[in-house]
Tab-separated table of C-alpha atoms in Angstrom:
chain	number	residue	atom	x	y	z
A	1	MET	CA	52.846	110.292	101.458
A	2	SER	CA	56.641	110.223	101.531
A	3	GLN	CA	58.492	107.699	99.387
A	4	PHE	CA	61.257	107.593	102.011
A	5	SER	CA	61.416	105.562	105.201
A	6	CYS	CA	62.460	108.709	107.130
A	7	ASN	CA	59.139	110.340	106.075
A	8	HIS	CA	60.950	113.294	104.525
A	9	THR	CA	59.904	114.575	101.110
A	10	LEU	CA	61.692	116.238	98.243
A	11	PRO	CA	60.737	119.749	97.148
A	12	ARG	CA	58.293	119.956	94.250
A	13	SER	CA	60.756	121.664	91.962
A	14	ARG	CA	63.518	120.968	89.486
A	15	VAL	CA	65.890	120.548	92.457
A	16	GLY	CA	63.651	117.861	93.914
A	17	ALA	CA	63.351	116.171	90.531
A	18	HIS	CA	67.137	116.020	90.226
A	19	LEU	CA	67.589	114.706	93.762
A	20	SER	CA	65.097	111.936	93.062
A	21	HIS	CA	67.780	110.363	90.857
A	22	ILE	CA	70.173	109.805	93.767
A	23	PRO	CA	70.522	106.043	94.362
A	24	GLN	CA	68.815	105.057	97.599
A	25	ASP	CA	70.454	102.904	100.227
A	26	ALA	CA	68.895	99.771	101.691
A	27	SER	CA	67.014	101.788	104.307
A	28	ARG	CA	65.400	103.957	101.577
A	29	ARG	CA	66.239	107.237	103.305
A	30	CYS	CA	66.039	110.662	101.667
A	31	PRO	CA	69.227	112.218	100.204
A	32	ASP	CA	69.818	114.465	103.249
A	33	CYS	CA	69.494	111.525	105.644
A	34	GLN	CA	71.718	109.335	103.478
A	35	THR	CA	74.411	111.997	103.548
A	36	SER	CA	74.094	112.794	107.248
A	37	THR	CA	76.950	110.384	108.053
A	38	PRO	CA	80.365	109.917	106.403
A	39	GLU	CA	79.608	106.243	105.811
A	40	GLY	CA	76.342	106.959	104.026
A	41	THR	CA	77.916	109.701	101.940
A	42	LEU	CA	80.858	107.507	100.945
A	43	ALA	CA	78.569	104.611	99.990
A	44	LEU	CA	76.520	106.950	97.810
A	45	LEU	CA	79.622	108.369	96.121
A	46	GLN	CA	80.886	104.847	95.414
A	47	LYS	CA	77.552	104.003	93.779
A	48	LEU	CA	77.821	107.090	91.591
A	49	GLN	CA	81.397	106.146	90.703
A	50	ARG	CA	80.202	102.735	89.499
A	51	ILE	CA	77.483	104.474	87.481
A	52	GLY	CA	80.158	106.734	85.988
A	53	GLU	CA	82.323	103.752	85.073
A	54	SER	CA	79.344	102.146	83.333
A	55	ALA	CA	78.338	105.428	81.682
A	56	ALA	CA	81.744	105.624	80.006
A	57	HIS	CA	80.550	102.819	77.734
A	58	LEU	CA	77.178	104.420	76.948
A	59	VAL	CA	76.156	106.963	74.350
A	60	PHE	CA	76.412	110.387	76.003
A	61	SER	CA	72.745	111.219	75.378
A	62	GLU	CA	71.637	108.184	77.410
A	63	ARG	CA	72.422	110.068	80.635
A	64	ASP	CA	70.936	113.330	81.839
A	65	ALA	CA	73.946	115.634	82.205
A	66	ASP	CA	71.928	118.247	84.123
A	67	VAL	CA	71.007	115.657	86.747
A	68	ASP	CA	74.611	114.481	87.079
A	69	GLN	CA	75.826	118.047	87.530
A	70	HIS	CA	73.229	118.736	90.200
A	71	LEU	CA	74.094	115.527	92.067
A	72	SER	CA	77.792	116.419	92.010
A	73	THR	CA	77.053	119.937	93.260
A	74	TYR	CA	74.720	118.642	95.962
A	75	LEU	CA	77.202	116.053	97.248
A	76	LEU	CA	80.086	118.516	97.308
A	77	ASP	CA	77.834	120.885	99.238
A	78	ARG	CA	76.962	118.159	101.753
A	79	ILE	CA	80.636	117.275	102.249
A	80	ALA	CA	81.811	120.878	102.507
A	81	SER	CA	79.001	122.032	104.797
A	82	GLN	CA	79.796	119.277	107.323
A	83	ARG	CA	83.593	119.267	106.967
A	84	LYS	CA	84.182	120.823	110.394
A	85	ASN	CA	81.828	118.489	112.259
A	86	SER	CA	84.052	116.190	114.293
A	87	ARG	CA	81.176	114.718	116.300
A	88	SER	CA	79.605	113.120	113.215
A	89	GLY	CA	83.006	112.109	111.838
A	90	PHE	CA	82.919	114.324	108.745
A	91	LYS	CA	85.995	116.252	109.816
A	92	GLN	CA	88.039	113.056	110.113
A	93	ALA	CA	86.664	111.617	106.844
A	94	TYR	CA	86.796	114.851	104.845
A	95	ALA	CA	89.835	113.956	102.730
A	96	SER	CA	88.540	110.503	101.782
A	97	LEU	CA	85.067	111.841	101.009
A	98	LEU	CA	86.493	114.581	98.803
A	99	ALA	CA	88.619	112.008	96.976
A	100	ALA	CA	85.538	109.834	96.376
A	101	TRP	CA	83.612	112.888	95.156
A	102	GLY	CA	86.460	113.647	92.740
A	103	ARG	CA	86.422	110.126	91.288
A	104	ALA	CA	82.646	110.088	90.779
A	105	SER	CA	82.466	113.616	89.361
A	106	TYR	CA	85.400	113.095	86.988
A	107	LEU	CA	83.664	110.072	85.488
A	108	LEU	CA	80.210	111.659	85.266
A	109	LEU	CA	80.791	115.247	84.134
A	110	THR	CA	82.304	117.079	81.192
A	111	ARG	CA	84.885	119.803	81.737
A	112	PRO	CA	82.434	122.710	81.321
A	113	ARG	CA	80.121	121.138	83.898
A	114	LEU	CA	82.990	120.495	86.293
A	115	SER	CA	83.967	124.129	85.902
A	116	SER	CA	80.423	125.152	86.798
A	117	VAL	CA	80.440	122.942	89.923
A	118	HIS	CA	83.799	124.450	90.888
A	119	MET	CA	82.525	128.015	90.519
A	120	THR	CA	79.443	127.199	92.608
A	121	ALA	CA	81.609	125.774	95.390
A	122	ARG	CA	83.957	128.752	95.233
A	123	GLY	CA	81.082	131.192	95.517
A	124	LYS	CA	79.557	129.380	98.497
A	125	TYR	CA	82.572	128.099	100.449
A	126	GLY	CA	85.503	130.169	99.229
A	127	SER	CA	88.770	129.401	97.504
A	128	ASP	CA	90.017	126.782	99.988
A	129	VAL	CA	87.204	124.289	99.364
A	130	ALA	CA	87.190	125.092	95.643
A	131	ARG	CA	90.940	124.448	95.454
A	132	GLN	CA	90.601	121.170	97.346
A	133	ALA	CA	87.858	120.082	94.934
A	134	LEU	CA	90.079	120.851	91.932
A	135	ARG	CA	92.912	118.798	93.403
A	136	ALA	CA	90.568	115.888	94.102
A	137	LEU	CA	89.525	115.962	90.446
A	138	GLY	CA	93.155	116.094	89.295
A	139	VAL	CA	94.114	113.058	91.357
A	140	ALA	CA	90.999	111.247	90.110
A	141	ALA	CA	91.995	111.923	86.500
A	142	LEU	CA	95.430	110.402	87.044
A	143	GLU	CA	93.934	107.378	88.801
A	144	ALA	CA	91.513	106.888	85.911
A	145	SER	CA	94.406	106.907	83.421
A	146	GLY	CA	95.567	103.628	84.963
A	147	VAL	CA	99.247	104.522	84.698
A	148	ALA	CA	101.600	103.658	87.544
A	149	LEU	CA	105.316	104.216	87.914
A	150	ILE	CA	107.454	101.859	85.836
A	151	ASP	CA	109.402	99.962	88.478
A	152	THR	CA	111.677	98.277	85.927
A	153	ALA	CA	113.113	101.532	84.600
A	154	PRO	CA	116.873	101.767	85.189
A	155	GLU	CA	118.147	104.538	87.414
A	156	SER	CA	120.366	105.916	84.686
A	157	GLY	CA	120.788	105.635	80.949
A	158	ASP	CA	121.427	107.496	77.751
A	159	GLU	CA	118.269	109.569	77.492
A	160	GLU	CA	118.764	110.093	73.766
A	161	ASP	CA	119.595	106.578	72.579
A	162	ASP	CA	118.800	104.107	75.342
A	163	PHE	CA	115.256	102.806	75.755
A	164	GLY	CA	115.852	102.705	79.492
A	165	GLY	CA	116.327	106.458	79.355
A	166	VAL	CA	112.877	106.765	77.801
A	167	LEU	CA	111.404	104.827	80.704
A	168	VAL	CA	113.215	107.094	83.154
A	169	GLU	CA	111.694	110.108	81.415
A	170	VAL	CA	108.205	108.557	81.497
A	171	ASN	CA	108.613	107.964	85.227
A	172	ARG	CA	109.672	111.581	85.655
A	173	MET	CA	106.586	112.785	83.805
A	174	ILE	CA	104.289	110.620	85.933
A	175	MET	CA	105.857	111.949	89.127
A	176	CYS	CA	105.591	115.493	87.817
A	177	MET	CA	101.897	115.033	87.013
A	178	ARG	CA	101.241	113.704	90.519
A	179	GLU	CA	103.031	116.655	92.094
A	180	ARG	CA	101.182	119.158	89.926
A	181	ALA	CA	97.815	117.521	90.673
A	182	SER	CA	98.352	118.149	94.387
A	183	ALA	CA	99.238	121.796	93.748
A	184	ILE	CA	96.358	122.907	91.487
A	185	GLU	CA	95.112	126.443	92.111
A	186	ARG	CA	92.988	127.211	89.039
A	187	PHE	CA	90.650	125.333	86.710
A	188	ASP	CA	92.908	125.875	83.698
A	189	GLN	CA	95.671	124.097	85.613
A	190	LEU	CA	93.274	121.205	86.223
A	191	GLU	CA	92.749	121.005	82.468
A	192	VAL	CA	96.509	120.548	82.026
A	193	ILE	CA	96.274	117.538	84.358
A	194	PHE	CA	93.245	116.217	82.447
A	195	ASP	CA	95.133	116.444	79.153
A	196	GLY	CA	98.216	114.827	80.669
A	197	ALA	CA	96.151	111.972	82.106
A	198	LEU	CA	94.649	111.290	78.688
A	199	THR	CA	98.125	111.324	77.133
A	200	LEU	CA	99.395	108.843	79.724
A	201	LYS	CA	96.362	106.608	79.145
A	202	GLY	CA	96.995	106.661	75.409
A	203	MET	CA	100.644	105.801	76.014
A	204	ARG	CA	99.636	102.894	78.244
A	205	ASP	CA	97.195	101.559	75.639
A	206	GLU	CA	99.836	101.770	72.911
A	207	VAL	CA	102.369	99.892	75.053
A	208	VAL	CA	99.818	97.178	75.854
A	209	PHE	CA	99.076	96.812	72.128
A	210	ALA	CA	102.793	96.693	71.265
A	211	VAL	CA	103.475	94.030	73.895
A	212	SER	CA	100.542	92.007	72.569
A	213	ARG	CA	102.016	92.155	69.056
A	214	LEU	CA	105.401	91.038	70.380
A	215	ASP	CA	103.774	88.118	72.209
A	216	GLU	CA	102.051	87.072	68.982
A	217	GLY	CA	105.408	87.078	67.228
A	218	PHE	CA	106.981	84.899	69.931
A	219	ALA	CA	104.040	82.498	69.678
A	220	ARG	CA	104.622	82.136	65.923
A	221	TRP	CA	108.330	81.601	66.600
A	222	ASP	CA	107.565	78.817	69.076
A	223	ALA	CA	105.073	77.218	66.682
A	224	SER	CA	107.678	77.248	63.915
A	225	ALA	CA	110.301	75.694	66.195
A	226	ARG	CA	107.976	72.788	67.002
A	227	LYS	CA	107.528	71.824	63.321
């Protein structure tokens, strides 16, 4: 008897075993039925993104990396195979679905596994879809770094001596990373974006720590002034 409300069953194979790990929606439909609409696919991707955000705090061995890779491959296949279907709405939602896939996959998979998913998509759907997937991953990496443009940076300054010049240069690097992420052609270029995103995240964390130290100093100053 089927475990799904749609009465569909999963194949009795490793593929079926992997698909059994896909989070079910409230209607308890099978993976193919869940992903038959843009709304269902997006909801599923958002669930996987939340799992990925939680997994970042877990020991790597606590998750099955093979399952995560298969789910990412399956969902990209579902999005790509229906991308030209305007009647169901996939054509109109394609960009947002691909972006959601990028966010979930970036959080769940290692670089070698992402490379494998990319090669599978390239072999099945060609370079256009594969390129779009790479760019979705690049944008997701920058979003995950949590670094935005520094609005307080002055428009000009001495780039060698003035701290404002440093902020201008940081802004320039962030803009450059965004532009490059939208122009990725190869997986090794995606890795440049991944490395840059990690560098920006480290920079952000260091600035937050430095500001916290400065605030502590001001608090001691104020406490001393009140004596």
